XYZ file of C-alpha atoms in Angstrom:
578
model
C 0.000 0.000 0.000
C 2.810 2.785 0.840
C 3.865 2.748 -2.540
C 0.668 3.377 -4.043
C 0.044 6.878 -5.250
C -2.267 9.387 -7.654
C -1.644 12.931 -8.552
C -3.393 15.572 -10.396
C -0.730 16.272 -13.317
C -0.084 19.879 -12.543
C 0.460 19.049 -9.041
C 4.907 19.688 -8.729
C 6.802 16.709 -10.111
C 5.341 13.572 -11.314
C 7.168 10.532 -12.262
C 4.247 8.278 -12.913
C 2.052 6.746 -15.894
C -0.568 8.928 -17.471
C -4.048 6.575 -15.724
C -5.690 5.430 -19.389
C -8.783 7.289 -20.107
C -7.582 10.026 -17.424
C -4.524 11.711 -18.832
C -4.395 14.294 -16.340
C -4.032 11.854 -13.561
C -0.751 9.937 -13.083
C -0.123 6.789 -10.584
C 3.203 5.371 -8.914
C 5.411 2.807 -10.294
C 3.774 -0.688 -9.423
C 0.646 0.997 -8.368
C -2.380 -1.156 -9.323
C -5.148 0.788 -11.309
C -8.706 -0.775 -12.700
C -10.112 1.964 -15.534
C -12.854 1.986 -17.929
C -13.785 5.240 -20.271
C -16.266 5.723 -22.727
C -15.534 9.422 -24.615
C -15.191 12.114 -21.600
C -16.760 9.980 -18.948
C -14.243 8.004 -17.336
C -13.414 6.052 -14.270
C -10.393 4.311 -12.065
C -10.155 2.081 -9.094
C -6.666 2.361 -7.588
C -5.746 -0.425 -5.051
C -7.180 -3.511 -2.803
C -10.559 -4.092 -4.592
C -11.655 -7.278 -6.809
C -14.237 -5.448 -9.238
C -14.435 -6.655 -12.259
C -14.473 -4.879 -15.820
C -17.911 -4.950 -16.529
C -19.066 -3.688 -13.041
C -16.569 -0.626 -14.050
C -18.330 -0.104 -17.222
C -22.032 -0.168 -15.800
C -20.220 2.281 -13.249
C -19.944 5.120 -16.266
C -23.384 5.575 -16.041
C -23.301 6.757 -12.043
C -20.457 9.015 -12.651
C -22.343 10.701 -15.498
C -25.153 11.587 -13.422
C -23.089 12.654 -10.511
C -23.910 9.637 -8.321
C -20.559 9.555 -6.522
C -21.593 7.307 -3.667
C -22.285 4.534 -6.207
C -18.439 4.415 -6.723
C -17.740 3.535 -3.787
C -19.456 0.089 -2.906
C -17.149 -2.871 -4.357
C -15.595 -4.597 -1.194
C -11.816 -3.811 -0.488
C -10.048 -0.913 0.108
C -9.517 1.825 -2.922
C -9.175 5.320 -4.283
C -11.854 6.114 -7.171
C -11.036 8.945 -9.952
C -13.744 9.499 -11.913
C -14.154 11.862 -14.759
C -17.265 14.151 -16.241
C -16.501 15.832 -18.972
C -14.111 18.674 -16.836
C -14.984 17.574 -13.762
C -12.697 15.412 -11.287
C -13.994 13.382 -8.678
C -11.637 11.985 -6.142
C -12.277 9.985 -2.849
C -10.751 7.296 -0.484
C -12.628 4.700 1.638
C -15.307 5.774 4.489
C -12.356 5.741 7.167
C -9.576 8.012 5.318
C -7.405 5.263 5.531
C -6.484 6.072 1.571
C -6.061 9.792 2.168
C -6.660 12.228 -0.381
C -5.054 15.829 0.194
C -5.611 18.834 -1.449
C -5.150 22.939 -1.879
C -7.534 25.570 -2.406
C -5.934 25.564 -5.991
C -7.661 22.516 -6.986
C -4.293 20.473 -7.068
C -4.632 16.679 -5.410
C -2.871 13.901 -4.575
C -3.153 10.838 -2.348
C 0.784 11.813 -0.970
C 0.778 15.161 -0.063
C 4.479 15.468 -1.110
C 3.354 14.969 -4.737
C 1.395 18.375 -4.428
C 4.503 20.426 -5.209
C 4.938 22.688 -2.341
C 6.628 22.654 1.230
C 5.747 20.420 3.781
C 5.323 22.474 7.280
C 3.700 21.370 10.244
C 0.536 23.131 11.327
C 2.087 22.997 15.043
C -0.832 25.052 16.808
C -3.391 22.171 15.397
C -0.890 19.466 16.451
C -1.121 21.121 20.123
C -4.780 21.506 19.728
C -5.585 17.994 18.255
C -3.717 16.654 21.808
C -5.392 19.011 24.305
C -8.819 19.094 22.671
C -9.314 16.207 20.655
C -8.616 15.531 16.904
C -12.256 15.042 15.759
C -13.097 18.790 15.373
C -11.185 19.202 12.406
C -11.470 16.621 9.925
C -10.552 18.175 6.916
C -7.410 19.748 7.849
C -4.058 17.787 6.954
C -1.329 17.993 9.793
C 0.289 20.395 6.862
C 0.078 24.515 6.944
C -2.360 25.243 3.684
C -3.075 21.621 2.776
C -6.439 20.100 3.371
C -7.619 16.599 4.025
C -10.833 14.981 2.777
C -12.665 13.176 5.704
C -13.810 9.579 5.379
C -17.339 9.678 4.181
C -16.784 12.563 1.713
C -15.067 13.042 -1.413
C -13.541 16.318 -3.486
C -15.621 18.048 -6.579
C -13.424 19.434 -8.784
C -15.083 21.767 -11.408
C -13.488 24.464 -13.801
C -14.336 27.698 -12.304
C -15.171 26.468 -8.584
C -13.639 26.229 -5.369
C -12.808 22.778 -4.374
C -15.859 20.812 -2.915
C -16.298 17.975 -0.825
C -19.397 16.183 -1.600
C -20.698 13.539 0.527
C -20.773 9.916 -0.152
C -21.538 7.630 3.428
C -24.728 6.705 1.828
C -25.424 4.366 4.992
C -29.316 3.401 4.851
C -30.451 2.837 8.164
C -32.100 -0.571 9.409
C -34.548 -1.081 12.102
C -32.533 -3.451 14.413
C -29.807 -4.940 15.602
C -31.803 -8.215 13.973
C -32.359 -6.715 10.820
C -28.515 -5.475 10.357
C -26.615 -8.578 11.824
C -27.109 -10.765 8.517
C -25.954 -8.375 5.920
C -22.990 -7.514 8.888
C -21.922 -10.687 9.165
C -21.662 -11.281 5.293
C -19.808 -8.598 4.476
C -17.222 -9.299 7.557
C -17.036 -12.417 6.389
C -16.159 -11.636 2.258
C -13.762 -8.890 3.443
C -11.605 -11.302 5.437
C -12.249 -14.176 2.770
C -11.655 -13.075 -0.588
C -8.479 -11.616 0.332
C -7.746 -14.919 1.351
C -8.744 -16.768 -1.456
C -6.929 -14.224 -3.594
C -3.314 -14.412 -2.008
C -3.717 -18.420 -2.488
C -0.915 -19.019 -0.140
C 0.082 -18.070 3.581
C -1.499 -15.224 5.105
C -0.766 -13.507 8.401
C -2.572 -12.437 10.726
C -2.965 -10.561 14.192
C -4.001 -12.333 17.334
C -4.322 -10.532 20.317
C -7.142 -12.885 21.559
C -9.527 -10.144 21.355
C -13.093 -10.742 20.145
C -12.026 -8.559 16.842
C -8.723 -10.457 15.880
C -10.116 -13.536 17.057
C -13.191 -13.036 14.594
C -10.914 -12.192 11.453
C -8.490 -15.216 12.195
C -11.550 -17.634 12.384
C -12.830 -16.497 9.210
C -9.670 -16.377 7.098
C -8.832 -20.065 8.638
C -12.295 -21.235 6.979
C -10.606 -20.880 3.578
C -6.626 -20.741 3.456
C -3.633 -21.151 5.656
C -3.187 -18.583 8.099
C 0.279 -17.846 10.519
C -1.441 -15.439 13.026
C 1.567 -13.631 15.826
C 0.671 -12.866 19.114
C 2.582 -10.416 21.216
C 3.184 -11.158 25.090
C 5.207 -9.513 28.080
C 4.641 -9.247 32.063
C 2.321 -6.383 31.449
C -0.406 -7.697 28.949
C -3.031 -9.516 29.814
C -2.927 -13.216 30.969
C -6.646 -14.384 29.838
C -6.188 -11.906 25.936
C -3.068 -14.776 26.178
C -5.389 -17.647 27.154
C -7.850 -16.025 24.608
C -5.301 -16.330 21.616
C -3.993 -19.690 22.165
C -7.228 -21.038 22.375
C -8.193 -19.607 18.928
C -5.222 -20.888 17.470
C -6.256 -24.486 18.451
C -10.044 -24.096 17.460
C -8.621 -23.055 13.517
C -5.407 -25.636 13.819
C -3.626 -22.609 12.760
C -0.341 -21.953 12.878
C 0.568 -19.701 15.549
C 4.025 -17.565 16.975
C 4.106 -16.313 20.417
C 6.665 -13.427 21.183
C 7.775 -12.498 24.427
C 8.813 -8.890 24.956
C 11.204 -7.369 27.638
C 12.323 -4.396 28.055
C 13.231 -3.670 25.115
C 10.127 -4.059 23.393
C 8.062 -1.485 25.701
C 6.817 1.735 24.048
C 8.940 4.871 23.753
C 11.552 3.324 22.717
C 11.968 5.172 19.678
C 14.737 3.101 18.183
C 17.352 4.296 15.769
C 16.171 3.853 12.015
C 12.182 3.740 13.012
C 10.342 5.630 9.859
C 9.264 8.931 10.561
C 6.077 8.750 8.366
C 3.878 11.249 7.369
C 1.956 12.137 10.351
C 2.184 11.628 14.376
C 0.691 8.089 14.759
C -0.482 6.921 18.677
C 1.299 3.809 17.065
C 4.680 5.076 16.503
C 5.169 4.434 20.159
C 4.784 0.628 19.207
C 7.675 0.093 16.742
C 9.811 -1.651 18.970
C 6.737 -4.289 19.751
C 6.030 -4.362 16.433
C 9.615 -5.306 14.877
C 9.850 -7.674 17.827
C 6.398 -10.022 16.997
C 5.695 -9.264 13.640
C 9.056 -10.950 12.181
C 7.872 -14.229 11.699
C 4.506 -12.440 9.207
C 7.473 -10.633 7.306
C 7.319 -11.702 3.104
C 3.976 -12.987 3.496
C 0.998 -12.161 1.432
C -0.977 -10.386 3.562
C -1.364 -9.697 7.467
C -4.978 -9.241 8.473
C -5.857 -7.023 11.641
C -8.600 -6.576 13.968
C -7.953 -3.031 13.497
C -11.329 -0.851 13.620
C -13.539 -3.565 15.059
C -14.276 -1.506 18.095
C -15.642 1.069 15.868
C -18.049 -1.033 14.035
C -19.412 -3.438 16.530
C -19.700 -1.132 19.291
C -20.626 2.249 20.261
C -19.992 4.631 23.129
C -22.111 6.294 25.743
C -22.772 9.291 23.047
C -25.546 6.648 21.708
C -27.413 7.706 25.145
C -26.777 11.209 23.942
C -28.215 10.782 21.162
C -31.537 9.550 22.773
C -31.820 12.685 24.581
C -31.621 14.636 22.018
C -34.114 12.670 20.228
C -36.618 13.216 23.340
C -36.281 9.517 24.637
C -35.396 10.509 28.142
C -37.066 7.876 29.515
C -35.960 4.941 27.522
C -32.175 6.847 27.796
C -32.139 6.612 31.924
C -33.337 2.867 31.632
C -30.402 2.277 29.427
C -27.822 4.190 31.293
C -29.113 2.777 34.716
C -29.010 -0.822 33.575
C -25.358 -0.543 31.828
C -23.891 1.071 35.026
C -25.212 -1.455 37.462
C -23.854 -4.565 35.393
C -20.422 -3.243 35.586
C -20.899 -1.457 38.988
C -20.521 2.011 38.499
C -22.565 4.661 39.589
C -25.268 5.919 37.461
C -25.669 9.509 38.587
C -22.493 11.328 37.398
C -23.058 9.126 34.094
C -26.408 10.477 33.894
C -25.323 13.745 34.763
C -22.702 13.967 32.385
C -24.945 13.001 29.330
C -27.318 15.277 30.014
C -25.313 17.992 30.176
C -23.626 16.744 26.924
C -27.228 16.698 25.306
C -28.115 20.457 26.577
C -24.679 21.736 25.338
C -24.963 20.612 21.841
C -21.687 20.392 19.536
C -21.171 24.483 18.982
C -21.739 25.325 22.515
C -19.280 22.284 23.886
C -16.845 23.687 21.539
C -17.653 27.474 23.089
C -17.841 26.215 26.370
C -13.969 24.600 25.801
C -12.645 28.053 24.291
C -13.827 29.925 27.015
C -12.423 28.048 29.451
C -9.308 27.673 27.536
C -8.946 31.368 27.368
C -9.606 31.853 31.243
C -7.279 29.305 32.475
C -10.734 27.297 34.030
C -8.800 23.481 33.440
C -10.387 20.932 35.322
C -10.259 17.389 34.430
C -13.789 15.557 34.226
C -15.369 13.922 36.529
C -14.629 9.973 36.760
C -18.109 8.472 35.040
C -19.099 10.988 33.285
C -19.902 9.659 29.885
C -19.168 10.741 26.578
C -18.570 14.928 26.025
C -18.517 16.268 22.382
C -15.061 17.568 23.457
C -12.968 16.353 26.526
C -10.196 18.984 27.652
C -7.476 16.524 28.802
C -4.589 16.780 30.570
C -2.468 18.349 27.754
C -4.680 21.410 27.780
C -3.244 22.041 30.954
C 0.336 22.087 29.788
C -0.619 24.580 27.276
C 1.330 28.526 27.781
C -0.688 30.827 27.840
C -0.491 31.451 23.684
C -1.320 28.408 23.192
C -4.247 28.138 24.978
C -5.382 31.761 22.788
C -4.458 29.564 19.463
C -6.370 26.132 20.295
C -9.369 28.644 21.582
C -9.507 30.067 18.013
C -9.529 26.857 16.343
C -12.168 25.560 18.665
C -14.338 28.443 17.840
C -13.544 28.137 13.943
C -14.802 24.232 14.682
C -18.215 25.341 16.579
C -18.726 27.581 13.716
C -19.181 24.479 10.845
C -22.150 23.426 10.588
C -21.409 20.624 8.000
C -21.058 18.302 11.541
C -23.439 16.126 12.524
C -25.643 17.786 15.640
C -26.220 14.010 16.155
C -24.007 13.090 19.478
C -24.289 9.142 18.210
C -23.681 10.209 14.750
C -20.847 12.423 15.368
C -19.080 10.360 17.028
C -18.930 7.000 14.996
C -18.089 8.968 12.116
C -15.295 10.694 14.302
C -14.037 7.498 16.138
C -14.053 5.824 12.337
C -11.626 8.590 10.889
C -9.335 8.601 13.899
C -9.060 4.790 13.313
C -8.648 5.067 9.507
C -5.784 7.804 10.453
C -3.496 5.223 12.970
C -3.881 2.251 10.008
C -2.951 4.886 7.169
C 0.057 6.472 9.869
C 1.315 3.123 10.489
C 2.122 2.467 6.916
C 5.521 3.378 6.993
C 6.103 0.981 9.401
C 5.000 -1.505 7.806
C 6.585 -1.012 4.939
C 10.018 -1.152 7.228
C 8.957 -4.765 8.540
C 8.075 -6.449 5.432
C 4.270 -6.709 6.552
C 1.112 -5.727 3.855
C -1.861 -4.999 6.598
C -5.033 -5.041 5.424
C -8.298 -4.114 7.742
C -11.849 -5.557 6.845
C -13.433 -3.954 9.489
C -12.624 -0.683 7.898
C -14.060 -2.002 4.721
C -16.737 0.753 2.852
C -19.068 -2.350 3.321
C -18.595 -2.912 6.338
C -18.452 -0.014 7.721
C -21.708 0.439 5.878
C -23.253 -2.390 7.396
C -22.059 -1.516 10.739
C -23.456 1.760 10.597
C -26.990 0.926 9.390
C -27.560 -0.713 12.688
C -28.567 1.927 15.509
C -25.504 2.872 17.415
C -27.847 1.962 20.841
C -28.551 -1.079 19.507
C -24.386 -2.086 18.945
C -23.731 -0.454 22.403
C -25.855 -3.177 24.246
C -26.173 -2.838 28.077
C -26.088 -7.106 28.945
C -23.606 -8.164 26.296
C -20.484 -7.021 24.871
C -20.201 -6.103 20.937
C -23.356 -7.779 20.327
C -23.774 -6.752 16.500
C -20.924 -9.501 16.367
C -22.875 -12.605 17.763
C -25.907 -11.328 15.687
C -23.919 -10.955 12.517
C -22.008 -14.462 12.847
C -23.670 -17.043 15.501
C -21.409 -19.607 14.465
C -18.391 -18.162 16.172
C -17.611 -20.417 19.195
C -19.729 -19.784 22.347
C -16.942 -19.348 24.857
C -15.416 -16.119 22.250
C -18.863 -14.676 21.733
C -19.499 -14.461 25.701
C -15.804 -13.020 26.653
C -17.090 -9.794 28.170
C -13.349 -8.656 28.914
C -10.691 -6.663 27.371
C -7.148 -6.412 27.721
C -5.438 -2.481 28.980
C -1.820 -1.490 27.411
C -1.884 1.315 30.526
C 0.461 -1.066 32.616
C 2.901 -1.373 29.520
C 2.672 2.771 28.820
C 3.435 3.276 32.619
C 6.385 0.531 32.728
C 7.962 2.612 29.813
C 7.322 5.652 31.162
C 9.111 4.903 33.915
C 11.738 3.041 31.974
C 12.296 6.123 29.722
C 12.005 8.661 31.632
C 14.155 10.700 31.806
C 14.836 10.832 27.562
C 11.286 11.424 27.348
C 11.397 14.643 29.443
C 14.430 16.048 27.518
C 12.476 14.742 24.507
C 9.492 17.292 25.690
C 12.175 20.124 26.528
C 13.530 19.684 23.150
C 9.696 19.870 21.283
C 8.995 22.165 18.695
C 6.136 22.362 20.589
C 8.271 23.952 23.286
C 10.679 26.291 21.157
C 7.438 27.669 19.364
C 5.897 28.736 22.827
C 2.650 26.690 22.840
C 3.625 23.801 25.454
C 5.029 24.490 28.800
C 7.615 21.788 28.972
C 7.596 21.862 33.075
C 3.866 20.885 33.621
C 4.324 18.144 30.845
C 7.004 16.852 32.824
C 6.017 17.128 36.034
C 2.811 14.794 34.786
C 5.488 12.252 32.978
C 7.587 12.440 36.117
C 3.588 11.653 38.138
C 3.067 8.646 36.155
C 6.350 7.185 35.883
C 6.189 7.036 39.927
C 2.972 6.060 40.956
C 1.435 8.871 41.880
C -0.994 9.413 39.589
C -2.274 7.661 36.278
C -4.304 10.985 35.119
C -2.561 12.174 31.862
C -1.268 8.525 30.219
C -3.134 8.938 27.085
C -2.298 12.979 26.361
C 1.190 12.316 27.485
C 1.231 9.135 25.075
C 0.232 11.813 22.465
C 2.231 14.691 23.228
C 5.385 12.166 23.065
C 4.456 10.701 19.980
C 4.049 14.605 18.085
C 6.807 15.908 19.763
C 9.394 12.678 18.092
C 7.395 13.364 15.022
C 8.029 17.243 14.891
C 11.389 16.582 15.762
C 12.102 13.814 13.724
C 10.244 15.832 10.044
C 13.450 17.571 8.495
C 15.165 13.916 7.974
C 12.149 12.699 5.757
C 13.623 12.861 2.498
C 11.152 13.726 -0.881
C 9.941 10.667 -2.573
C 12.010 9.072 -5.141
């Protein structure tokens, strides 16, 4: 996948083919491209997807009359360029994990360094993306004057017109969690099974002994030969462990267990770890990742569980989204009944969500500026549900500029109204292009260990499917991910029940502790730092917290502020592609 690329022709230097029946589009050396054209209509499929001439050809006929969406519901994983006469459509998959960048000039590409112009880090939404959440700006790159296009939408481009980004989720909503499972479970089960079928050989796979590895490891087994790797040290958890191991038997599978030390914990940061494109939450990871992947290296393809949380769950915004709908009652049941099965107190849940519900997206977003710009930085209250957007930690580690600079972009954010107002819908949509953004960030590294990931769960179809069901309905107050065991009842009993998940926050605070002390001088030294939006001292002090004991408030925003601060650090010794 990392050497797969598109550009618009007059976007800087291309070395690539002219696409056939698109001459002002070229693609990458090796890069895989489907195309049909009849006169000026024309269309390409560029990447992991098995559609077949003639469903390209019937496809002219949607891209004449504008039907985008249409274009985007083969299984795989793809970019689509489609042409109208002068117009250029362009779009990725539903989770942005092919990215498509682009300038107010109309230029495109799906690497931004093929767009011709300097690369600089847009470090006040870096520092704004870690103390207020990266959901509020979806279609803005990391890069100063380059923009994104979010998962679910695709870019317009018409002779005489500003760039526009034209939406294609087309999910159609079902009923129930009934009427959704069936058309779930099959397209789960193709995503996972024609890749299979089409590698005809070895395939590897993840196996954390979670329900979502655990699912695509079952499936792929049904069909072809599958080496799954499992990662283990004196931090992760014993039954995930149990959990793997016992999948590996049920398939007859081959299966590699690696055990970590010390040298596999996060932060490590080793010498000769890619830089990539953009801060990834799995950078931290390389080290893990060299050490158990090794034995998937040269295969085929390595499946992942990544983005199964996404589709076969939801979070407590689902409740949210009841009260805005005016089901207060049927909202309290729900919240009630979820918080006594795992034994938390429903008040400040129910408190929380309320408030959430009042607030609305523009006035959370308000609400955070002005306390932002006052210096009013409390952390929320344990239990208290989902919040259309969480200060953190990190916005307390913010100087006093910086806090006047995330403010502004919070109140540019509250000022879109192309969001959904939807809590539920907001954030599935946001959770899905966060997720889409750590598979496409993590690239690099796989290109460094030899590994070609693919992710059916982020799948348009899947993803469709997912969505369609009510986000209530996946949430599920008695059972855990229960769009899974209504979408595939086959799966062994004892996996469908497991109502447990494994935590990395022992392994973050054993390498916190481990690497301390470079990972404050690593803060110190953060562009971050030198262009006066972090204090370095309160970030440390909280590193210095955790690594102790004293407190585990701050993991996940330190985890982030770490991981941009290497990245900023580490962007002048990315070279230009060859």
């Amino acid at each position: 996948m990392g050497e797969q690329w598109l550009a618009a022709a007059g976007a800087g230097e291309n070395d690539g083919t002219t696409v056939a029946g698109l001459a002002d589009v070229h693609a990458g050396a090796g890069t895989r491209v489907l195309h049909a054209a009849v006169g000026r209509t024309a269309i390409a499929v560029v990447g992991d997807c098995p559609v077949s001439e003639q469903e390209l050809h019937r496809a002219l006929v949607a891209v004449q009359a504008g039907r985008w969406a249409e274009l985007t519901t083969w299984p795989g994983s793809y970019w689509v360029v489609a042409a109208r006469g002068h117009d250029r459509f362009i779009c990725g998959d539903l989770a942005g994990l092919r990215p498509v960048y682009y300038t107010t000039a109309g230029t495109w590409a799906t690497d931004p360094r093929r767009l011709g112009r300097d690369l600089v880090p847009n470090l006040a939404l870096t520092a704004a993306r870690i103390a207020a959440g990266s959901d509020h700006w979806p279609s803005r790159s990391p890069y100063e004057g380059i923009g994104l296009v979010p998962g679910g939408l695709g870019l317009l481009l018409s002779d005489g017109r500003d760039p526009q980004l034209v939406d294609i989720a087309a999910v159609t909503p079902v009923a129930s969690l009934v009427a959704g499972g069936e058309e779930f479970g099959t397209a789960l089960t193709e995503a996972v099974q024609y890749r299979v079928r089409a590698a005809d050989g070895t395939v590897g796979a993840d196996l954390s002994g979670g329900l979502d590895s655990s699912t695509a490891v079952t499936l792929a087994a049904r069909v072809g030969k599958v080496h799954a790797v499992t990662y283990t040290d004196a931090y992760t958890s014993a039954e995930d462990a149990s959990f793997a191991a016992r999948i590996a038997e049920y398939t007859g599978i081959r299966h590699t267990i690696a055990q970590g030390g010390e040298t596999e914990l996060p932060f490590s940061f080793p010498d000769g770890q890619p830089t990539g494109l953009e801060p990834t939450l799995d950078a931290a990871l390389y080290a893990m990742d060299r050490a158990y992947l090794s034995p998937a290296a040269g295969l085929l393809l390595h499946l992942t569980g990544h983005g199964g949380d996404i589709v076969l769950d939801a979070t407590s915004s689902c409740w949210v989204g009841l009260l805005q709908a005016g089901q207060r009652r049927d909202a309290h049941r729900q919240v009630v009944a979820y918080a006594r099965m795992r034994n938390l107190a429903p008040g400040p849940l129910w408190k929380g969500l309320k408030q959430a519900a009042a607030l609305g997206r523009a006035g959370a977003l308000e609400e955070a500026a002005r306390n932002l710009e006052t210096g009013r930085i409390t952390p929320p209250a344990p239990g208290s549900g989902w919040s259309w957007c969480r200060l953190g930690a990190a916005a307390s580690w913010l100087t006093a500029e910086g806090r006047v600079h995330v403010a502004a972009l919070l109140r540019e954010a509250a000022a879109d109204t192309s969001p959904p107002e939807r809590a539920d819908e907001f954030d599935q949509w946001s959770a899905l292009r966060f997720t889409g953004a750590t598979a496409r960030g993590w690239a690099p590294y796989a290109d460094a260990l030899g590994v070609r990931p693919v992710y059916p769960y982020l799948d348009n179809r899947v993803v469709r499917a997912a969505f369609a069901v009510p986000p209530v309905a996946r949430r599920g107050s008695y059972t855990f991910k229960p769009l899974l065991a209504a979408a595939l009842p086959d799966l062994p009993t004892w996996l469908l029940g497991r109502r447990s998940k494994g935590s990395f926050t022992p392994q973050r605070i054993a390498a916190l502790q481990l690497h301390r002390h470079r990972l404050a001088d690593m803060i110190a030294a953060s562009p971050l730092n030198t262009a006066g939006l972090l204090a370095p001292t309160a970030a440390i002090s909280t590193l210095n917290q955790i690594a102790t004991g004293l407190t585990p408030i701050g993991a996940a925003d330190l985890h982030q502020t770490l991981v941009a601060s290497w990245w900023l650090t580490g962007r002048a010794t990315v070279e230009a592609p060859c």
